[in-house]
Amino acid sequence: MLEFIQQMVNGLSLGAIYALIALGYTMVYGIIKLINFAHGDIMMVGAFVGFFSLTLFGANIIVAMLVAMLVCAVLGVVIEKIAYRPLRNSTRIAALITAIGVSLFLEYITIFILGPTQKVFPASAFVVKAYDIAGLSILNKDVFVIVLAVVLMLILQYIIKRTKTGKAMRAVSLDQEAAVLMGISVDKTISITFAIGSALAAAAGVMYGIYYSTVNPLMGIVPGLKAFVAAVLGGIGIVPGAMVGGFVMGLLETIVSGYGNSLYRDAVAFGVLILILLIKPTGLFGKDSGDKV
Amino acid sequence: MQTLKENWGKYLVEVVILAALFTLVQYGITTRLLNQYYEITLTSMCINIILSVSLSLINGFTGQLSLGHAGFMAVGAYASVIMTNMLGYPFVLGLLAACLVAGLAGFIIGVPTLRLKGDYLAIATLAFGEIIRVILMNIDYVNGPAGILGITKMTTWGWLFGLTLLTIVVIVNLINSSYGRAIISVREDEVAAELMGINTTKYKVLAFVIGAMFAGLAGALYAHFFYIIKPETFNFLKSFDILVMVVLGGLGSTTGAIIAAIFITVLTAALQSFPAIRMILYALILIIVMIYRPQGLMGNKELSRQTFSRIWGGRK
């Protein structure tokens, strides 16, 4: 039992990271119906920006995370402007193929500049300590990741529910044409959505760096796909769904690698995806709109 | 027999050109005029053509975006190697097994997933492709992640040339048949096709299975040329490679797929020592083609004799 709870704690922090990435997927999908394949790679860029802020400029971990979020917010907006905006009225397949292109571009431009080898996240940036609580070994990095992720999610909920920008985002995702008629700038709202989503991914990237203590140019692919599964699981386009989906995926993954075969870890994520797509493509929190299958 | 005779006459020019091409390359290989570098490039070219033409049937003609083509290639590669290397059957049976098992995998995956549309289908096929890879990594019989080493080289230029030609002929004939018209109607408007009494699911699965079979064939040819296969070779980046060819060539053009496959192979060979640059170029091709020419280089047009006679100002 104790071991099970221990696994749960590990799963929660991993889940928090997935949830943060899944939020970006779900927000972008909600607003322009695009599976932003490059989202995992934005997370990777965030991790590298964090890494260089720590090693080159000696920033502390919070500052590094803020810098990464800022850089990635700008990156997200630029990607949307250059690659996705010209395709807004074309087919979703064309947009998806472009997103795959952007994803490959970010991965290999990073390999081209920095080389393919992985870099060790500086241990001094975040000194890992273990606390012994009621027989459980709780790592401070787990607590840090979970608390920070929850804070970011609360801020996001506040932005979406209570601010004018959030209202505009909800309006555009509901009905773009009607939103335009109400005087909402669709372009600006979509840009803001990309900025927020990418910033969250960057925060997740830095957390991922702390969690696994290495960064490499292809690190975004697998967590990106898993976060996508999380977003679909929760119901893509639905913000609370992505949070729940992320945590479920994190827990599932630690359970499978803890009790089963860790080589099957990735297959489980994809298996979950296929099951949801076949049984309830709108996800756990989705309402049946009947247009997906 | 009448039609066959007529057809021979009609395609005489093509047959002569192809026979000349085959003999020339065969001569080059036997006399070692073409060194190993060219042999590898030519082999990759043929394999890429098979992959690209077969994916073009699914993505281009049926309009169902599949991102799991490398998975079927993996199934074919492993099935054939098990037949030839491990069980000792002749190469022909290995090739047949590759087609059958990959086709079966295509059927098993296609039936449930082809109910999905658009981007959901794309992601589901990507997931299945990855699941195939992970399963192969966990089978001890085929050495798991280490893969199979020391496969006997059986893929000769004759096999490559013949099977590439066979792939093209089968798929082109399929597209030009009544099956093909049904398949294209699914792409153009699924609802309308259904209203015309076309069993859209059947044709989608048919195209998917045939595409998968040829991907399996390509996998078998690959395995018996490059000595080694491992699950990692067939990850989704390989699927993206094939996607680049189809997108560049034009969604719905077999000649486009062939030209793009040749172009991409040459590009890959030229940039062999700069893999990062190659992938950056792939990425840019995908983005730029989608923004400026979403129908691809050829669109849904085919390069045919008429095109050549038009170019050379000849009369038809």
Coordinates of C-alpha atoms in Angstrom, one line a residue:
Chain A
M1 CA 0.0 0.0 0.0
L2 CA 2.8 2.4 1.0
E3 CA 4.5 1.6 -2.3
F4 CA 1.3 2.3 -4.2
I5 CA 1.0 5.8 -2.5
Q6 CA 4.6 6.4 -3.3
Q7 CA 3.9 5.6 -7.0
M8 CA 0.9 8.0 -6.9
V9 CA 3.1 10.8 -5.6
N10 CA 5.6 10.2 -8.4
G11 CA 2.7 10.0 -10.9
L12 CA 1.2 13.3 -9.8
S13 CA 4.2 15.4 -10.5
L14 CA 4.7 13.7 -13.9
G15 CA 1.0 14.3 -14.5
A16 CA 1.3 17.9 -13.6
I17 CA 3.9 18.3 -16.3
Y18 CA 1.7 16.5 -18.8
A19 CA -1.3 18.6 -17.8
L20 CA 0.6 21.9 -18.4
I21 CA 1.5 20.7 -21.9
A22 CA -2.0 19.4 -22.6
L23 CA -3.5 22.8 -21.7
G24 CA -1.7 24.4 -24.7
Y25 CA -2.9 21.6 -27.0
T26 CA -6.4 22.0 -25.8
M27 CA -6.5 25.8 -25.9
V28 CA -5.2 25.9 -29.5
Y29 CA -7.5 23.2 -30.6
G30 CA -10.4 24.9 -29.0
I31 CA -9.8 28.1 -30.8
I32 CA -8.6 27.1 -34.3
K33 CA -9.3 23.3 -34.5
L34 CA -5.6 22.6 -35.1
I35 CA -3.6 19.8 -33.5
N36 CA -0.5 21.8 -32.9
F37 CA 2.0 19.1 -33.4
A38 CA 4.8 21.4 -32.6
H39 CA 3.6 22.0 -29.1
G40 CA 5.9 19.4 -27.5
D41 CA 8.8 21.0 -29.3
I42 CA 7.9 24.4 -27.9
M43 CA 8.3 22.7 -24.5
M44 CA 11.7 21.5 -25.6
V45 CA 12.7 25.1 -26.6
G46 CA 11.4 26.2 -23.2
A47 CA 13.6 23.6 -21.5
F48 CA 16.7 24.8 -23.4
V49 CA 16.0 28.5 -22.7
G50 CA 15.7 27.5 -19.0
F51 CA 18.9 25.5 -19.3
F52 CA 20.9 28.4 -20.8
S53 CA 19.4 30.9 -18.4
L54 CA 20.7 28.7 -15.5
T55 CA 24.1 27.9 -16.9
L56 CA 25.1 31.0 -18.9
F57 CA 23.5 33.7 -16.8
G58 CA 23.3 32.0 -13.5
A59 CA 19.7 32.8 -13.0
N60 CA 17.8 31.1 -10.2
I61 CA 15.1 28.5 -11.2
I62 CA 12.1 30.8 -10.9
V63 CA 13.8 33.5 -13.1
A64 CA 14.9 30.9 -15.6
M65 CA 11.3 29.6 -15.8
L66 CA 9.9 33.1 -16.4
V67 CA 12.5 33.8 -19.1
A68 CA 11.6 30.5 -20.8
M69 CA 7.9 31.3 -20.6
L70 CA 8.5 34.7 -22.1
V71 CA 10.7 33.5 -25.0
C72 CA 8.3 30.7 -25.8
A73 CA 5.3 32.9 -25.7
V74 CA 6.9 35.0 -28.4
L75 CA 8.0 31.9 -30.3
G76 CA 4.4 30.6 -30.2
V77 CA 3.0 33.9 -31.6
V78 CA 5.6 34.0 -34.3
I79 CA 4.9 30.4 -35.4
E80 CA 1.2 31.0 -35.5
K81 CA 1.8 34.2 -37.6
I82 CA 4.2 32.6 -40.1
A83 CA 3.0 29.0 -40.4
Y84 CA -0.6 28.7 -39.3
R85 CA -2.3 32.0 -40.1
P86 CA -2.0 31.6 -43.9
L87 CA -3.7 28.3 -43.6
R88 CA -6.6 29.3 -41.4
N89 CA -9.1 28.8 -44.2
S90 CA -7.6 25.7 -45.7
T91 CA -8.3 22.1 -44.8
R92 CA -7.5 20.8 -41.3
I93 CA -5.2 18.2 -42.9
A94 CA -3.1 20.9 -44.6
A95 CA -2.8 22.7 -41.2
L96 CA -1.9 19.4 -39.5
I97 CA 0.8 18.7 -42.1
T98 CA 2.2 22.2 -41.6
A99 CA 2.3 21.6 -37.9
I100 CA 4.3 18.4 -38.4
G101 CA 6.6 20.6 -40.5
V102 CA 7.0 23.1 -37.8
S103 CA 7.7 20.4 -35.3
L104 CA 10.5 18.8 -37.4
F105 CA 11.9 22.3 -38.0
L106 CA 12.1 23.2 -34.3
E107 CA 13.7 19.8 -33.5
Y108 CA 16.3 19.8 -36.2
I109 CA 17.2 23.5 -36.1
T110 CA 18.0 22.9 -32.4
I111 CA 20.1 19.8 -33.3
F112 CA 21.8 21.9 -36.0
I113 CA 22.7 24.7 -33.6
L114 CA 23.4 22.7 -30.4
G115 CA 24.2 19.2 -31.6
P116 CA 22.2 16.1 -30.9
T117 CA 23.7 15.2 -27.5
Q118 CA 21.8 15.7 -24.3
K119 CA 22.8 18.2 -21.8
V120 CA 22.7 17.8 -18.0
F121 CA 20.5 20.2 -16.2
P122 CA 22.6 21.9 -13.6
A123 CA 22.0 20.2 -10.3
S124 CA 22.9 23.3 -8.3
A125 CA 19.8 25.1 -9.8
F126 CA 17.5 22.9 -7.8
V127 CA 19.0 20.9 -4.9
V128 CA 16.9 17.7 -4.6
K129 CA 16.1 16.7 -1.1
A130 CA 14.0 13.9 0.2
Y131 CA 11.6 14.3 3.1
D132 CA 10.5 11.3 5.1
I133 CA 6.8 11.7 5.8
A134 CA 4.9 8.8 7.4
G135 CA 7.1 6.3 5.7
L136 CA 6.8 8.0 2.3
S137 CA 9.8 9.5 0.7
I138 CA 8.6 12.8 -0.7
L139 CA 11.1 14.7 -3.0
N140 CA 11.0 18.4 -2.9
K141 CA 11.1 18.5 -6.7
D142 CA 7.8 16.7 -6.8
V143 CA 6.3 19.2 -4.4
F144 CA 7.8 22.1 -6.4
V145 CA 6.4 20.8 -9.7
I146 CA 2.9 20.0 -8.4
V147 CA 2.5 23.3 -6.5
L148 CA 3.8 25.4 -9.4
A149 CA 1.7 23.6 -11.9
V150 CA -1.4 24.1 -9.8
V151 CA -0.6 27.8 -9.3
L152 CA -0.2 28.2 -13.1
M153 CA -3.5 26.4 -13.7
L154 CA -5.3 28.6 -11.3
I155 CA -3.9 31.7 -13.0
L156 CA -5.0 30.3 -16.3
Q157 CA -8.5 29.6 -15.0
Y158 CA -8.6 33.2 -13.7
I159 CA -7.6 34.5 -17.1
I160 CA -10.1 32.4 -19.0
K161 CA -13.0 33.0 -16.7
R162 CA -12.6 36.5 -15.2
T163 CA -10.8 38.7 -17.7
K164 CA -11.9 40.3 -20.9
T165 CA -9.2 38.5 -22.8
G166 CA -10.5 35.2 -21.5
K167 CA -14.0 36.1 -22.5
A168 CA -12.7 36.9 -26.0
M169 CA -11.0 33.6 -26.2
R170 CA -14.1 31.7 -25.2
A171 CA -16.1 33.7 -27.7
V172 CA -13.8 33.0 -30.6
S173 CA -13.7 29.3 -29.8
L174 CA -17.4 29.2 -29.7
D175 CA -18.2 31.1 -32.9
Q176 CA -15.5 32.9 -34.7
E177 CA -17.8 34.9 -37.0
A178 CA -20.1 36.0 -34.3
A179 CA -17.1 37.0 -32.3
V180 CA -15.9 39.2 -35.1
L181 CA -19.3 40.9 -35.3
M182 CA -19.1 41.6 -31.6
G183 CA -15.9 43.6 -32.2
I184 CA -13.4 41.0 -31.0
S185 CA -10.1 40.9 -32.9
V186 CA -9.8 37.2 -33.8
D187 CA -6.2 37.5 -34.9
K188 CA -5.2 39.1 -31.6
T189 CA -7.2 36.6 -29.6
I190 CA -5.6 33.6 -31.4
S191 CA -2.1 35.2 -30.9
I192 CA -2.8 35.5 -27.1
T193 CA -4.0 31.9 -27.0
F194 CA -0.8 30.7 -28.6
A195 CA 1.3 32.9 -26.3
I196 CA -0.4 31.5 -23.1
G197 CA -0.3 27.9 -24.3
S198 CA 3.4 28.2 -25.3
A199 CA 4.3 29.8 -22.0
L200 CA 2.7 27.0 -20.1
A201 CA 4.6 24.5 -22.3
A202 CA 7.8 26.3 -21.5
A203 CA 7.1 26.1 -17.8
A204 CA 6.5 22.4 -18.2
G205 CA 9.8 22.2 -20.2
V206 CA 11.8 23.6 -17.3
M207 CA 10.0 21.3 -14.9
Y208 CA 10.8 18.4 -17.1
G209 CA 14.4 19.4 -17.0
I210 CA 14.4 19.4 -13.2
Y211 CA 12.5 16.2 -13.1
Y212 CA 14.7 14.1 -15.5
S213 CA 17.8 16.3 -15.1
T214 CA 18.6 16.2 -18.8
V215 CA 17.5 18.1 -21.9
N216 CA 17.9 17.1 -25.5
P217 CA 16.5 18.4 -28.8
L218 CA 14.1 15.5 -29.3
M219 CA 12.9 15.5 -25.7
G220 CA 9.6 17.2 -26.7
I221 CA 8.3 14.4 -28.9
V222 CA 7.2 11.8 -26.4
P223 CA 5.8 14.0 -23.7
G224 CA 4.1 16.1 -26.4
L225 CA 2.3 13.0 -27.7
K226 CA 1.4 11.9 -24.2
A227 CA 0.1 15.4 -23.4
F228 CA -1.9 15.2 -26.6
V229 CA -3.4 11.9 -25.4
A230 CA -4.2 13.6 -22.1
A231 CA -6.0 16.5 -23.9
V232 CA -8.0 14.0 -26.0
L233 CA -8.8 12.0 -22.9
G234 CA -10.2 15.0 -21.1
G235 CA -12.0 16.2 -24.2
I236 CA -10.0 18.3 -26.5
G237 CA -10.9 21.9 -26.4
I238 CA -12.0 21.7 -22.8
V239 CA -9.5 23.3 -20.3
P240 CA -10.4 21.4 -17.1
G241 CA -10.4 18.2 -19.1
A242 CA -6.8 18.7 -20.1
M243 CA -5.8 19.1 -16.4
V244 CA -7.6 15.9 -15.4
G245 CA -6.3 14.1 -18.5
G246 CA -2.8 15.1 -17.7
F247 CA -2.9 13.8 -14.2
V248 CA -4.6 10.6 -15.3
M249 CA -1.9 10.0 -17.9
G250 CA 0.9 10.7 -15.4
L251 CA -0.6 8.3 -12.8
L252 CA -1.2 5.6 -15.5
E253 CA 2.3 5.8 -16.7
T254 CA 3.9 5.4 -13.3
I255 CA 1.6 2.5 -12.5
V256 CA 2.5 0.7 -15.7
S257 CA 6.3 1.3 -15.3
G258 CA 6.1 0.5 -11.6
Y259 CA 4.1 -2.7 -11.8
G260 CA 4.3 -3.8 -15.4
N261 CA 6.9 -3.6 -18.1
S262 CA 8.4 -0.1 -18.5
L263 CA 9.0 -0.8 -22.2
Y264 CA 5.2 -0.8 -22.6
R265 CA 4.9 2.6 -21.0
D266 CA 4.6 4.4 -24.3
A267 CA 2.4 1.8 -25.9
V268 CA -0.1 2.3 -23.0
A269 CA -0.4 6.0 -23.7
F270 CA -1.2 5.2 -27.4
G271 CA -3.5 2.4 -26.4
V272 CA -5.5 4.8 -24.2
L273 CA -5.7 7.3 -27.2
I274 CA -7.1 4.6 -29.5
L275 CA -9.6 3.5 -26.9
I276 CA -10.9 7.0 -26.4
L277 CA -11.0 7.8 -30.1
L278 CA -13.0 4.6 -30.7
I279 CA -15.3 4.7 -27.7
K280 CA -15.8 8.3 -26.8
P281 CA -13.9 10.7 -29.1
T282 CA -15.2 13.7 -27.4
G283 CA -13.3 12.7 -24.2
L284 CA -14.3 12.3 -20.6
F285 CA -15.7 15.9 -20.3
G286 CA -16.9 16.4 -23.8
K287 CA -20.4 16.8 -24.9
D288 CA -21.4 14.7 -27.9
S289 CA -21.4 16.9 -30.9
G290 CA -21.6 13.9 -33.2
D291 CA -19.2 15.2 -35.8
K292 CA -16.0 13.4 -34.9
V293 CA -16.9 9.9 -35.8
Chain B
M1 CA -6.1 -11.5 -75.5
Q2 CA -7.0 -8.8 -78.1
T3 CA -6.8 -6.1 -75.5
L4 CA -3.5 -7.3 -74.2
K5 CA -2.1 -7.3 -77.7
E6 CA -3.3 -3.8 -78.3
N7 CA -1.9 -2.7 -75.0
W8 CA 1.5 -4.1 -75.8
G9 CA 1.5 -2.0 -78.9
K10 CA 0.3 1.0 -77.1
Y11 CA 2.9 0.8 -74.4
L12 CA 5.7 -0.2 -76.7
V13 CA 7.7 3.0 -76.1
E14 CA 7.4 2.7 -72.3
V15 CA 8.4 -1.0 -72.4
V16 CA 11.4 -0.3 -74.5
I17 CA 12.5 2.6 -72.2
L18 CA 12.0 0.6 -69.1
A19 CA 13.8 -2.5 -70.5
A20 CA 16.7 -0.3 -71.5
L21 CA 16.8 1.3 -68.1
F22 CA 16.8 -2.1 -66.4
T23 CA 19.5 -3.6 -68.7
L24 CA 21.7 -0.5 -68.3
V25 CA 21.6 -0.5 -64.5
Q26 CA 22.0 -4.3 -64.4
Y27 CA 25.1 -4.0 -66.7
G28 CA 26.4 -1.2 -64.5
I29 CA 26.1 -3.3 -61.4
T30 CA 27.5 -6.5 -62.8
T31 CA 30.5 -4.8 -64.3
R32 CA 30.9 -2.7 -61.1
L33 CA 30.6 0.5 -63.1
L34 CA 28.1 1.6 -60.5
N35 CA 29.8 1.5 -57.1
Q36 CA 28.1 0.6 -53.9
Y37 CA 27.1 4.2 -53.2
Y38 CA 25.0 4.3 -56.4
E39 CA 23.6 0.8 -55.7
I40 CA 22.4 1.9 -52.2
T41 CA 20.9 5.1 -53.7
L42 CA 19.1 3.1 -56.4
T43 CA 17.8 0.6 -53.9
S44 CA 16.5 3.4 -51.6
M45 CA 15.0 5.0 -54.6
C46 CA 12.9 1.9 -55.5
I47 CA 11.9 1.3 -51.9
N48 CA 10.9 4.9 -51.5
I49 CA 8.9 4.8 -54.7
I50 CA 7.0 1.8 -53.4
L51 CA 6.3 3.5 -50.1
S52 CA 5.4 6.8 -51.6
V53 CA 3.1 5.4 -54.3
S54 CA 1.3 3.1 -51.7
L55 CA 0.9 5.9 -49.2
S56 CA -0.3 8.2 -52.0
L57 CA -3.1 5.7 -52.6
I58 CA -4.3 6.1 -48.9
N59 CA -3.5 9.8 -48.4
G60 CA -3.8 11.2 -51.8
F61 CA -6.5 9.2 -53.6
T62 CA -8.7 8.1 -50.7
G63 CA -8.1 11.3 -48.7
Q64 CA -7.5 9.5 -45.4
L65 CA -4.4 10.9 -43.8
S66 CA -2.4 8.0 -42.4
L67 CA 0.7 8.6 -40.3
G68 CA 1.5 5.0 -39.6
H69 CA 3.0 3.8 -42.9
A70 CA 6.3 2.9 -41.3
G71 CA 4.5 0.5 -39.0
F72 CA 3.4 -1.6 -41.9
M73 CA 6.9 -1.4 -43.4
A74 CA 8.1 -2.8 -40.1
V75 CA 5.6 -5.6 -40.1
G76 CA 6.6 -6.6 -43.6
A77 CA 10.3 -6.4 -42.8
Y78 CA 10.0 -8.6 -39.8
A79 CA 7.6 -11.1 -41.4
S80 CA 9.9 -11.6 -44.3
V81 CA 13.0 -12.0 -42.2
I82 CA 11.3 -14.5 -40.0
M83 CA 10.4 -16.5 -43.1
T84 CA 13.7 -16.4 -44.8
N85 CA 16.4 -16.0 -42.2
M86 CA 14.8 -17.8 -39.3
L87 CA 12.7 -20.5 -40.9
G88 CA 14.7 -20.9 -44.1
Y89 CA 12.1 -20.4 -46.7
P90 CA 12.9 -18.9 -50.1
F91 CA 12.9 -15.1 -50.7
V92 CA 9.6 -15.2 -52.7
L93 CA 7.8 -16.7 -49.8
G94 CA 9.3 -14.0 -47.5
L95 CA 8.0 -11.3 -49.8
L96 CA 4.6 -13.0 -50.0
A97 CA 4.5 -13.3 -46.2
A98 CA 5.5 -9.6 -45.9
C99 CA 2.5 -8.5 -48.1
L100 CA 0.0 -10.8 -46.4
V101 CA 1.0 -10.0 -42.8
A102 CA 1.2 -6.3 -43.5
G103 CA -2.1 -6.4 -45.3
L104 CA -3.6 -8.2 -42.3
A105 CA -2.2 -5.6 -40.0
G106 CA -3.7 -3.0 -42.2
F107 CA -7.0 -4.7 -42.0
I108 CA -7.0 -5.0 -38.2
I109 CA -6.0 -1.4 -37.8
G110 CA -8.0 0.0 -40.6
V111 CA -11.4 -1.4 -39.7
P112 CA -11.7 0.4 -36.4
T113 CA -9.7 3.5 -37.1
L114 CA -11.1 4.4 -40.5
R115 CA -14.4 5.3 -38.8
L116 CA -12.4 8.4 -37.6
K117 CA -12.0 11.4 -39.8
G118 CA -9.3 13.9 -40.6
D119 CA -6.9 14.8 -37.9
Y120 CA -8.3 12.2 -35.5
L121 CA -7.6 9.4 -38.0
A122 CA -4.1 10.9 -38.5
I123 CA -3.3 10.7 -34.8
A124 CA -4.9 7.2 -34.4
T125 CA -2.7 5.8 -37.3
L126 CA 0.3 7.4 -35.8
A127 CA -0.5 5.8 -32.5
F128 CA -0.9 2.4 -34.1
G129 CA 2.3 2.7 -36.0
E130 CA 4.1 3.4 -32.7
I131 CA 2.3 0.5 -31.0
I132 CA 3.6 -1.8 -33.7
R133 CA 7.1 -0.6 -33.0
V134 CA 6.8 -1.0 -29.2
I135 CA 5.4 -4.5 -29.6
L136 CA 8.3 -5.4 -31.8
M137 CA 10.6 -4.1 -29.2
N138 CA 9.1 -6.4 -26.6
I139 CA 9.3 -9.7 -28.6
D140 CA 12.3 -11.6 -27.6
Y141 CA 12.1 -13.9 -30.7
V142 CA 13.1 -11.0 -32.8
N143 CA 15.7 -9.7 -30.3
G144 CA 13.6 -6.8 -29.0
P145 CA 15.2 -3.3 -29.3
A146 CA 18.5 -4.7 -30.7
G147 CA 16.8 -6.0 -33.9
I148 CA 17.9 -8.7 -36.3
L149 CA 21.4 -8.6 -37.6
G150 CA 23.1 -10.5 -40.5
I151 CA 20.1 -10.8 -42.8
T152 CA 21.1 -12.5 -46.0
K153 CA 21.2 -10.0 -48.9
M154 CA 18.6 -11.2 -51.4
T155 CA 17.2 -7.9 -52.7
T156 CA 18.8 -7.7 -56.2
W157 CA 18.2 -5.1 -58.8
G158 CA 15.9 -7.5 -60.6
W159 CA 13.6 -7.9 -57.7
L160 CA 13.7 -4.2 -56.9
F161 CA 12.9 -3.1 -60.4
G162 CA 10.3 -5.7 -61.0
L163 CA 8.5 -5.1 -57.7
T164 CA 8.6 -1.3 -58.0
L165 CA 7.1 -1.6 -61.5
L166 CA 4.5 -4.1 -60.2
T167 CA 3.5 -1.7 -57.4
I168 CA 3.0 1.2 -59.8
V169 CA 1.1 -0.9 -62.3
V170 CA -1.2 -2.4 -59.7
I171 CA -2.0 0.9 -58.0
V172 CA -2.4 2.8 -61.3
N173 CA -4.7 0.1 -62.6
L174 CA -6.6 0.1 -59.3
I175 CA -7.1 3.8 -59.5
N176 CA -8.3 3.7 -63.1
S177 CA -10.8 0.9 -62.3
S178 CA -14.3 1.2 -61.0
Y179 CA -12.8 0.6 -57.5
G180 CA -10.6 3.6 -58.1
R181 CA -13.5 5.8 -59.0
A182 CA -15.2 4.8 -55.9
I183 CA -12.1 5.4 -53.8
I184 CA -11.7 8.9 -55.3
S185 CA -15.4 9.7 -54.7
V186 CA -14.8 9.0 -51.0
R187 CA -12.1 11.6 -51.1
E188 CA -14.1 14.2 -53.0
D189 CA -17.3 13.9 -50.9
E190 CA -17.9 11.1 -48.5
V191 CA -21.6 11.9 -47.9
A192 CA -22.3 12.2 -51.6
A193 CA -20.5 9.0 -52.3
E194 CA -22.5 7.2 -49.7
L195 CA -25.7 8.6 -51.2
M196 CA -24.7 7.2 -54.5
G197 CA -24.7 3.7 -52.9
I198 CA -20.9 3.4 -52.5
N199 CA -19.9 1.5 -49.4
T200 CA -17.4 4.1 -48.3
T201 CA -16.0 2.0 -45.4
K202 CA -15.3 -0.9 -47.7
Y203 CA -13.3 1.2 -50.1
K204 CA -11.5 3.0 -47.4
V205 CA -10.4 -0.3 -45.8
L206 CA -9.6 -1.7 -49.3
A207 CA -7.3 1.2 -50.1
F208 CA -5.7 1.1 -46.6
V209 CA -5.0 -2.7 -46.8
I210 CA -3.5 -2.5 -50.3
G211 CA -1.4 0.5 -49.2
A212 CA -0.3 -1.5 -46.2
M213 CA 0.6 -4.6 -48.3
F214 CA 2.9 -2.6 -50.5
A215 CA 4.5 -0.9 -47.5
G216 CA 5.1 -4.4 -46.1
L217 CA 6.7 -5.3 -49.5
A218 CA 9.0 -2.3 -49.3
G219 CA 9.9 -3.3 -45.7
A220 CA 10.9 -6.8 -46.9
L221 CA 13.0 -5.4 -49.7
Y222 CA 14.6 -3.0 -47.2
A223 CA 15.4 -5.8 -44.7
H224 CA 17.1 -8.0 -47.3
F225 CA 19.3 -5.3 -48.7
F226 CA 20.5 -3.4 -45.6
Y227 CA 21.4 -6.6 -43.5
I228 CA 19.9 -5.2 -40.3
I229 CA 16.4 -4.2 -39.0
K230 CA 15.5 -2.9 -35.7
P231 CA 12.2 -1.4 -34.4
E232 CA 13.8 2.1 -34.1
T233 CA 14.2 2.3 -37.9
F234 CA 10.5 2.3 -38.3
N235 CA 9.4 5.0 -35.9
F236 CA 7.1 7.8 -36.9
L237 CA 9.8 9.9 -38.3
K238 CA 10.0 7.3 -41.1
S239 CA 6.3 7.7 -41.6
F240 CA 6.9 11.5 -41.9
D241 CA 9.6 10.8 -44.5
I242 CA 7.1 9.1 -46.6
L243 CA 4.5 11.8 -46.0
V244 CA 7.0 14.4 -47.2
M245 CA 7.2 12.6 -50.5
V246 CA 3.5 12.3 -51.0
V247 CA 2.8 15.9 -50.0
L248 CA 5.6 17.2 -52.2
G249 CA 4.4 15.1 -55.2
G250 CA 0.8 16.1 -54.8
L251 CA -2.0 14.5 -53.0
G252 CA -3.6 12.4 -55.7
S253 CA -0.9 12.0 -58.3
T254 CA 1.0 8.7 -58.7
T255 CA 3.6 10.3 -61.0
G256 CA 4.0 13.1 -58.5
A257 CA 4.7 10.5 -55.8
I258 CA 7.3 8.8 -58.0
I259 CA 9.0 12.1 -58.9
A260 CA 9.0 13.2 -55.3
A261 CA 10.4 9.9 -54.1
I262 CA 13.2 10.1 -56.6
F263 CA 13.9 13.7 -55.6
I264 CA 13.9 13.1 -51.9
T265 CA 16.1 10.0 -52.3
V266 CA 18.7 12.0 -54.2
L267 CA 18.4 14.8 -51.7
T268 CA 18.9 12.4 -48.8
A269 CA 21.9 10.8 -50.5
A270 CA 23.5 14.2 -51.2
L271 CA 23.0 15.4 -47.6
Q272 CA 24.1 12.1 -46.1
S273 CA 26.7 13.7 -43.9
F274 CA 24.3 16.6 -42.8
P275 CA 21.3 14.8 -41.4
A276 CA 20.1 17.9 -39.5
I277 CA 20.1 20.0 -42.6
R278 CA 18.2 17.2 -44.4
M279 CA 15.4 17.2 -41.8
I280 CA 15.3 21.1 -41.7
L281 CA 14.8 21.0 -45.5
Y282 CA 12.0 18.3 -45.1
A283 CA 10.3 20.6 -42.5
L284 CA 10.5 23.6 -44.8
I285 CA 9.2 21.6 -47.7
L286 CA 6.1 20.6 -45.7
I287 CA 5.5 24.1 -44.5
I288 CA 6.1 25.9 -47.7
V289 CA 4.3 23.4 -49.9
M290 CA 1.2 23.6 -47.6
I291 CA 1.2 27.4 -47.5
Y292 CA 1.9 28.1 -51.2
R293 CA 0.9 25.0 -53.1
P294 CA -1.3 22.8 -50.9
Q295 CA -2.0 20.5 -53.8
G296 CA 1.7 19.6 -54.1
L297 CA 3.9 19.9 -57.1
M298 CA 1.7 17.9 -59.4
G299 CA -1.7 18.5 -57.8
N300 CA -3.9 15.7 -59.0
K301 CA -2.4 15.7 -62.5
E302 CA -0.4 12.9 -63.9
L303 CA 2.6 13.0 -66.1
S304 CA 1.8 11.0 -69.2
R305 CA 2.6 10.7 -72.8
Q306 CA 0.2 13.5 -73.6
T307 CA 2.2 15.8 -71.3
F308 CA 5.4 15.0 -73.2
S309 CA 3.9 15.5 -76.6
R310 CA 2.4 18.8 -75.4
I311 CA 5.8 19.9 -74.1
W312 CA 7.6 18.9 -77.3
G313 CA 4.9 20.5 -79.4
G314 CA 4.0 17.2 -81.0
R315 CA 0.5 16.3 -82.1
K316 CA -1.4 13.7 -80.4

